[in-house]
PDB file of C-alpha atoms in Angstrom:
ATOM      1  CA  UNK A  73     186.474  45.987-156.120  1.00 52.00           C
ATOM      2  CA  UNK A  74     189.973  44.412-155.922  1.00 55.00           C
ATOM      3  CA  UNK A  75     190.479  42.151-153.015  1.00 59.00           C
ATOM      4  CA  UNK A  76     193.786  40.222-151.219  1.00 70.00           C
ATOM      5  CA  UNK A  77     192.363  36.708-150.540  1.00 79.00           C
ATOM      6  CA  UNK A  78     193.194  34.345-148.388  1.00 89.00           C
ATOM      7  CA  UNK A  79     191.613  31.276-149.276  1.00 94.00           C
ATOM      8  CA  UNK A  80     191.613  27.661-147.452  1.00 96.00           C
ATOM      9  CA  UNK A  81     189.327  24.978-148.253  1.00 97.00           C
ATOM     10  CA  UNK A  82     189.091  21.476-146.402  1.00 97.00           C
ATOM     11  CA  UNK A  83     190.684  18.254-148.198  1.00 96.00           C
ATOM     12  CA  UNK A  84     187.153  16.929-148.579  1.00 94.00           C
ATOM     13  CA  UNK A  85     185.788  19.898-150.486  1.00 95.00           C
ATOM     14  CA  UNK A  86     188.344  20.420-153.338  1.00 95.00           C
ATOM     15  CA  UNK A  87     185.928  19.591-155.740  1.00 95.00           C
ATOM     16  CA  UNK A  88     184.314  22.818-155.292  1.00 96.00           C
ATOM     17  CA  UNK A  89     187.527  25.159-155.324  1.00 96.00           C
ATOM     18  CA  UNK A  90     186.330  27.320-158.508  1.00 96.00           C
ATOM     19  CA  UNK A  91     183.144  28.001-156.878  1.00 97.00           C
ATOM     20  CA  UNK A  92     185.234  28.981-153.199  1.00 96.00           C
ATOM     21  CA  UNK A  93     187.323  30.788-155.729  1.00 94.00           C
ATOM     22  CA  UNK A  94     184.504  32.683-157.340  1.00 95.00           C
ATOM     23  CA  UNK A  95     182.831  33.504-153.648  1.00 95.00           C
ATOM     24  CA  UNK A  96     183.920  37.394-153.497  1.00 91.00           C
ATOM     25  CA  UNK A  97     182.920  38.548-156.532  1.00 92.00           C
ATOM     26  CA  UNK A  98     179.744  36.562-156.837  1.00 95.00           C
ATOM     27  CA  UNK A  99     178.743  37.048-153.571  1.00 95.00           C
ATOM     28  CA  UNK A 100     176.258  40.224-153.887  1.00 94.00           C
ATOM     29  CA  UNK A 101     174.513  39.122-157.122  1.00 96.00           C
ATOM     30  CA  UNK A 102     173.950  35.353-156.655  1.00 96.00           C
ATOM     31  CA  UNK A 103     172.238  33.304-154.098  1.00 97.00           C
ATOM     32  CA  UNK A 104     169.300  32.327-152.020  1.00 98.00           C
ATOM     33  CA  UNK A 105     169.075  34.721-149.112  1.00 98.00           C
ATOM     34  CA  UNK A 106     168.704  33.188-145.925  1.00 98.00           C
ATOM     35  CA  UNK A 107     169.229  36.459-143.363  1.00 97.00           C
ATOM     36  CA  UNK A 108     170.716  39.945-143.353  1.00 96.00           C
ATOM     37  CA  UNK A 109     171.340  41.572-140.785  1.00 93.00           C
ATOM     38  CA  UNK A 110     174.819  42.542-139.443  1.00 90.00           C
ATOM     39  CA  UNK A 111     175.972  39.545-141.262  1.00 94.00           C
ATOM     40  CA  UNK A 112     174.129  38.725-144.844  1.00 97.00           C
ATOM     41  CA  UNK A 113     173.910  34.389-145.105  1.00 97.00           C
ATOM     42  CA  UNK A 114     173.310  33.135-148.474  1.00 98.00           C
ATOM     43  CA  UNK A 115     172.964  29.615-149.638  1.00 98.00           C
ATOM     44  CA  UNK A 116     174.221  27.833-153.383  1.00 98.00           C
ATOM     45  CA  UNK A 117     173.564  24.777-154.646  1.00 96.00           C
ATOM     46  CA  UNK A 118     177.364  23.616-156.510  1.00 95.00           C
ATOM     47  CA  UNK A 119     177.685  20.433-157.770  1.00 89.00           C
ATOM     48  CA  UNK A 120     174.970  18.621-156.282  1.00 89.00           C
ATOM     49  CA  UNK A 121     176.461  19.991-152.161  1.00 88.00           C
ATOM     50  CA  UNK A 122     174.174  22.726-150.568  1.00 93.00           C
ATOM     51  CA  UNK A 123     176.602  25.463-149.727  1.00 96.00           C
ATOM     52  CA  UNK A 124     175.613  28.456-147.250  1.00 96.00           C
ATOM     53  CA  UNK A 125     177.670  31.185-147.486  1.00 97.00           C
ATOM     54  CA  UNK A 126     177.871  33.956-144.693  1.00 95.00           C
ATOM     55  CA  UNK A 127     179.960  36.833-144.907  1.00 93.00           C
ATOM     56  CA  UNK A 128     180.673  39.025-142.167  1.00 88.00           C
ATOM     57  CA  UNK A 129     180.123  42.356-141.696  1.00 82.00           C
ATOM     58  CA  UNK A 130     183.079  44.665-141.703  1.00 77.00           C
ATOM     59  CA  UNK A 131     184.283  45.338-138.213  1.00 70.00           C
ATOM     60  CA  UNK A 132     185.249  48.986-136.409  1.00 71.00           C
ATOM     61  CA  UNK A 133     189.137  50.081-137.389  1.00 71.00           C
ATOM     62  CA  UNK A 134     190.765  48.282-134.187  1.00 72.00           C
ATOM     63  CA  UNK A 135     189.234  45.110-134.812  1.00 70.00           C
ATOM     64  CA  UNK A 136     190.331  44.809-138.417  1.00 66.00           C
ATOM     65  CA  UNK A 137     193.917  44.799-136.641  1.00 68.00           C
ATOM     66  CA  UNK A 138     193.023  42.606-134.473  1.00 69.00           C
ATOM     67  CA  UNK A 139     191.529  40.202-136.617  1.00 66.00           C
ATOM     68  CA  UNK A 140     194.333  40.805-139.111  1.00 67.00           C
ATOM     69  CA  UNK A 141     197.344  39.837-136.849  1.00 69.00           C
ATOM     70  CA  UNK A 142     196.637  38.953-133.748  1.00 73.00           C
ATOM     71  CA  UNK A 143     193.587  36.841-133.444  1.00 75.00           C
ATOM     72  CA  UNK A 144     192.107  35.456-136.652  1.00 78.00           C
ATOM     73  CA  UNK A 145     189.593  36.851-138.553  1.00 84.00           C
ATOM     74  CA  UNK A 146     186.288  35.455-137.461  1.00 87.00           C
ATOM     75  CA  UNK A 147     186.121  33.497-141.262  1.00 91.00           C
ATOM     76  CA  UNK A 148     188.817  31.338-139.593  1.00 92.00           C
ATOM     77  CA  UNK A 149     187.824  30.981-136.452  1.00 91.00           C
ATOM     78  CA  UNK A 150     184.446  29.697-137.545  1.00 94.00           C
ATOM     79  CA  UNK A 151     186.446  27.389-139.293  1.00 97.00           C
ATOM     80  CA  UNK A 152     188.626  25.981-136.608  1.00 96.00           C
ATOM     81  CA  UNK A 153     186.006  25.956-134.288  1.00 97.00           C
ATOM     82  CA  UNK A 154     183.614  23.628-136.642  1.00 97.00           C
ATOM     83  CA  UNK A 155     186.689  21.471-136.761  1.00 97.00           C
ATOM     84  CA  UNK A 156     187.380  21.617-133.041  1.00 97.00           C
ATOM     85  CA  UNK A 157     183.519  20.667-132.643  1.00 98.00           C
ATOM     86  CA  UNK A 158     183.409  17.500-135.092  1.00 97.00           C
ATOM     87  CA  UNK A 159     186.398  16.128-133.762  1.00 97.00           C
ATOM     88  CA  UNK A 160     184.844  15.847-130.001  1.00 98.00           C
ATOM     89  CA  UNK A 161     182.219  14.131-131.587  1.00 97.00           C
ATOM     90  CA  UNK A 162     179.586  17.529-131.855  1.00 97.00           C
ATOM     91  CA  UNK A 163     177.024  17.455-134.618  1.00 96.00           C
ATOM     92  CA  UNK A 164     177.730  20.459-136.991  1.00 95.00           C
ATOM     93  CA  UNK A 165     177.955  21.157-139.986  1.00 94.00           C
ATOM     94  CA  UNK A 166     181.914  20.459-142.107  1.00 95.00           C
ATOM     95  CA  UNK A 167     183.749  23.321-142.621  1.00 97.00           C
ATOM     96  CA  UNK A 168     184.330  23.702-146.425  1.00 96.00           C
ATOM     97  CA  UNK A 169     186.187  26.669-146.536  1.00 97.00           C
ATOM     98  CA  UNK A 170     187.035  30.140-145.099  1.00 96.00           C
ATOM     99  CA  UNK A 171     187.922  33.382-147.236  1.00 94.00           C
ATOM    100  CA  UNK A 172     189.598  36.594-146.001  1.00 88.00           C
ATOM    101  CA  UNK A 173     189.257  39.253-148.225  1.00 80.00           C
ATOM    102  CA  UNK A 174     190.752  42.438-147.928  1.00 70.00           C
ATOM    103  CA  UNK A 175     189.795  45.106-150.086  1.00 63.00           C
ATOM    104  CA  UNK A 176     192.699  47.200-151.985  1.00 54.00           C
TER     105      UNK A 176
END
């Protein structure tokens, strides 16, 4: 499947941008599963870093609007939030990177 990306990756990770890269298309056939559900988490070892992966499960027809250009998709706002969080002195985990894919 043919996706439109939008990829951003934090500062400190840009070691592992080929692997962030990779994410979409590798997603369904590599991996340790760690749930599925309505949302499938997966986690990669890359270069020595444990990586978990979740990706999100496709939301109804309004919310892919809504996501797409007026409030963030929830990649990003997972993100921001993790940011928000470390920077008020919360532990969890860094933010590496967030991907929006839209399929073609």
């Amino acid at each position: 499947m043919k996706y439109n990306s939008t990829i951003v990756i934090n500062e400190r990770y840009n070691t592992l941008a080929s692997f962030i890269e990779q994410i979409p298309t590798i997603f369904d056939s590599s991996g340790e599963l760690l749930y599925s559900g309505r949302n499938v988490v997966k986690l990669f070892y890359v270069e020595g870093v444990e990586v978990v992966v979740k990706s999100f499960k496709c939301p109804p027809l309004i919310n892919r609007f809504v996501y797409a250009h007026i409030r963030g998709s929830k990649a990003k706002r997972s993100y921001d939030y993790a940011t928000y969080f470390l920077a008020r002195g919360f532990l969890t985990p860094h933010p590496i990177a967030y991907i929006d894919c839209i399929s073609k």
